[in-house]
Amino acid sequence: MKKFFSLILLIIIVVGMIYTIHQIPFGKNQSKIGKYFVANGKDETGAANIVTSVVVGYRSFDTLGEVTVLFLAAIGLGAILTTTKKQNHDIEKASLILNTGCRFLFPLVLLFSAYIFIHGHLSPGGGFQGGAVVASGFLLIYLACPGKRINKVGNTISESVGGLIFIILGAIGLFVGDRYFLANFLPKGELNTLFSAGIIPIIYIALGFKVGSELNSVIDKMMEES
Amino acid sequence: MKEITYINPVLLIAVPLALAFIIPILKFVWEKSIKWIPVAGFLFDLIVSITLIPIVLQKNIIVKIGGTTTPFSINLVVGPAGLLLSIMISLAGFLVAIYALKYIQEGDKTKYHILFMLLLTGAIGVVLTGDIFNLFVFFEVLCISSYALVGYLGNRAGIESSIKYLIQGSIGSSLLLVGIGLIYGQYGTLNMADLAAQIKTADSISLFVPMFFMITGLGIEAAIFPLNSWLPDAHSSAPSSISAVLSGIAIEVGLYAMMRILFTIFAAESFMGFLLFLGVITLLIGEMSAFSQNNIKRMLAYSSIGQIGLIVFAFSIATASGLSGGFFQMISHTLNKALLFLATGFMIYRTGSMEISSFRGLGKKMPLTALFFTIGTFSIIGLPPFVGFASKFLIFKAALAKQELLFIILIAVIILTTVIEGAYFFRIIQTLYFKESDDKSSKQESAITALIPMFIFALLILILGIYPNWIMKFIHSAASELLNKMSYLRSVLG
Amino acid sequence: MDFLYNYIYYIGAFGLILIGLYILLVKHNLIKMIIGLSILETGVNLFIITLGYLDNGTAPIFSKENLESNMMVDPVPQALVLTAIVIGLAVLALALSLAIRLYDSFKTLNLKKIKEQKW
């Protein structure tokens, strides 16, 4: 009976959606604000990657909220999982090949992630993607070398400092130039070079550290539980 | 024209966020100071919000963020309505943070303070933003911190309620996101004012569908009738200081976001008749369920559902006086419910039980706490001279001014629910004062840091009840801002 | 064929949304519900990214000199989906941690068997 009503509800939703979708032309035109961004984005922010200029330029306030959500996830996870008792499992040691291979790969993974978030304004990628790659490197170590843990103090500090840099850079914009929050007050530089786009690469580097350490603390908590 | 200098309202959001990011470092350096950080943050917000009142009463403040061209970058719109809510949020945040200095003893206290701060910062973001996707992001900040805080104590009830809340809340957020996507696909913009300029009425079905999704998504957080099954569990299992904020702020913020979308973006006058009934049904169901509860926190949670129903009813009248009544009822509900939950928190702490019957004789053992609790109940029932009377009176006046039979019938239903409300609240007061307790333990008040915020709430309830005219001008301009779509458009798009 | 060409992404997105919603409405196992939530979020993200599609469009990156801005896909949905993915991840992490604690407390993940809180 419940399934039947669920299906009826879903069918109503589908009909409504299909009706609405008819109004939206598919693959034909760019939207109003999208058009503006691809036309003016590279001149106004100096970033070759227009998605980056939207994420860290025009809609950077969203990104601030997004970082906060990730911070919340790490904190909330910690708050919920603190009170559990620690159990001791027998951990099977990883084989030599796995162990060595992972330790060999780990610095390379970190290097790659640094490349991704430093070049966020030039190529696909950015702070979030780079941070995810950082966390995947640490996950590799967690899985291959049982018993190794991250340095929690350092992790917390890089988490907090990353967020603070974002907000402080934004607040500096309140006193410089056009006087708005998250203004791009540094020189734009030449398009398509590493030192361009003003504060965007700095924010992305800070975000890379912050996202990486937040995902690390999520992984750390989850690994402690299992 | 003389340019008036004021503090940039974006700091209302940025400063608490920065403070929340600092807290984890402070844990290593100076752990004792952590619990004072939320107090400081919300005191700052409260002062800044109050200094903005005279400017906002003249014209809306538009704050540009990340770019200067209006429909393309995000902007905050600080109008009277948003500022009213923001003052209430920072006031409640400030007082509840003081209360939490002594109240929070279990769990990871550092994390509690971070989550508490981010919850209210998210709420301020929702009420001030002028961009529909930004609203979604801050809404998620609000929701995710409340999921974590409901499960914060880690007991069986908390975990179960948190799971329920999380599942339903995430469905709501996904629906809201689908609605935003459909709107973006059709109009190619995310700015609320720009959307409102392009949408004339919500009559066509291609607009009704996204509106339906967005209203459903926000309605889950606002706990409107068919979507409120998470609320009594979540609000009763959280720590009392959090229940105060969830009941007093979180659901009202959800409701405000919903009304902002309905009034400003869609101008959906025809939808209001439907909401009118939903509001009255929510009120009736909330109060009737509250009547049959023995657990005091569940009872207060159901009473919150009822109050939300009343606010929805007031907003759905869709006249200036109706909206004023709605805003006044929001203020009154925040003050009353926060006071009730704070008083209940220490009463539960003292007796060790949430059953109403265990509160026998507390009127003698905790005279001040019981007195504040009584003031809260009298106000929520709507007895003069407390603020609840003034707000209910405004709503009745607005509904009767419509001069339709329908409204007279609905008013009769609302008066009936007030009687129910009175019956179950007087039962508690009777238990508090007129029943002798079994144990003869000595008199012991709540902690002084808990009594001060309760006293301030009670004082505000009394003062605003006796002199409602002090804030009526502000409330009227908030109501006319929410109702008048064209002036909002002009202020943003120029 | 033309119909399929025009709407295949929407069909996929709404298919995922509906599968997710159906799982959430019908199933009682918490892990299954979390999977449903994840599918629902993926569907929503796919739907939003589809809104920005442009026939024969290029990625919105000026990596070469001679790229035309009017042939680039809409960058806004990509930025929105980046935000939405991160939010989805946060909710997922929180839900899984709650599931761990739920199993610790109740020794079951079936929400139908857990009925301590009721109206």
Short mmCIF file of C-alpha atoms in Angstrom, two decimals, chain B residues 15-16 19-20 23 26 32-46 89-101 109-118 120-121:
data_model
loop_
_atom_site.label_atom_id
_atom_site.label_comp_id
_atom_site.label_asym_id
_atom_site.label_seq_id
_atom_site.Cartn_x
_atom_site.Cartn_y
_atom_site.Cartn_z
CA VAL B 15 32.81 37.91 12.07
CA PRO B 16 30.99 34.93 13.64
CA LEU B 19 35.44 33.38 15.30
CA ALA B 20 34.13 29.87 14.69
CA ILE B 23 37.95 28.19 18.12
CA LEU B 26 42.11 28.38 20.79
CA LYS B 32 38.93 28.46 29.09
CA SER B 33 38.09 31.31 26.73
CA ILE B 34 36.23 29.14 24.22
CA LYS B 35 32.83 29.37 25.86
CA TRP B 36 32.99 33.17 25.80
CA ILE B 37 33.53 33.29 22.04
CA PRO B 38 29.84 32.82 21.07
CA VAL B 39 28.88 35.44 23.66
CA ALA B 40 31.31 37.92 22.13
CA GLY B 41 30.32 37.10 18.56
CA PHE B 42 26.61 37.55 19.08
CA LEU B 43 27.08 40.63 21.23
CA PHE B 44 28.93 42.14 18.26
CA ASP B 45 26.11 41.10 15.92
CA LEU B 46 23.47 42.49 18.24
CA ILE B 89 18.73 35.82 16.08
CA SER B 90 21.66 37.66 17.61
CA LEU B 91 19.69 38.49 20.75
CA ALA B 92 18.66 34.87 21.24
CA GLY B 93 22.17 33.73 20.36
CA PHE B 94 23.74 36.10 22.87
CA LEU B 95 21.45 35.14 25.73
CA VAL B 96 21.50 31.40 25.04
CA ALA B 97 25.30 31.53 24.80
CA ILE B 98 25.40 33.06 28.29
CA TYR B 99 23.04 30.34 29.49
CA ALA B 100 25.27 27.66 27.98
CA LEU B 101 28.30 28.83 30.00
CA LYS B 109 32.24 21.34 24.61
CA THR B 110 34.49 22.95 22.01
CA LYS B 111 32.50 21.37 19.23
CA TYR B 112 29.23 22.38 20.85
CA HIS B 113 30.23 26.04 20.80
CA ILE B 114 31.38 25.88 17.16
CA LEU B 115 28.18 24.19 16.04
CA PHE B 116 26.02 26.60 18.03
CA MET B 117 27.75 29.57 16.47
CA LEU B 118 27.52 28.26 12.95
CA LEU B 120 22.93 30.98 14.13
CA THR B 121 25.36 32.38 11.57
#
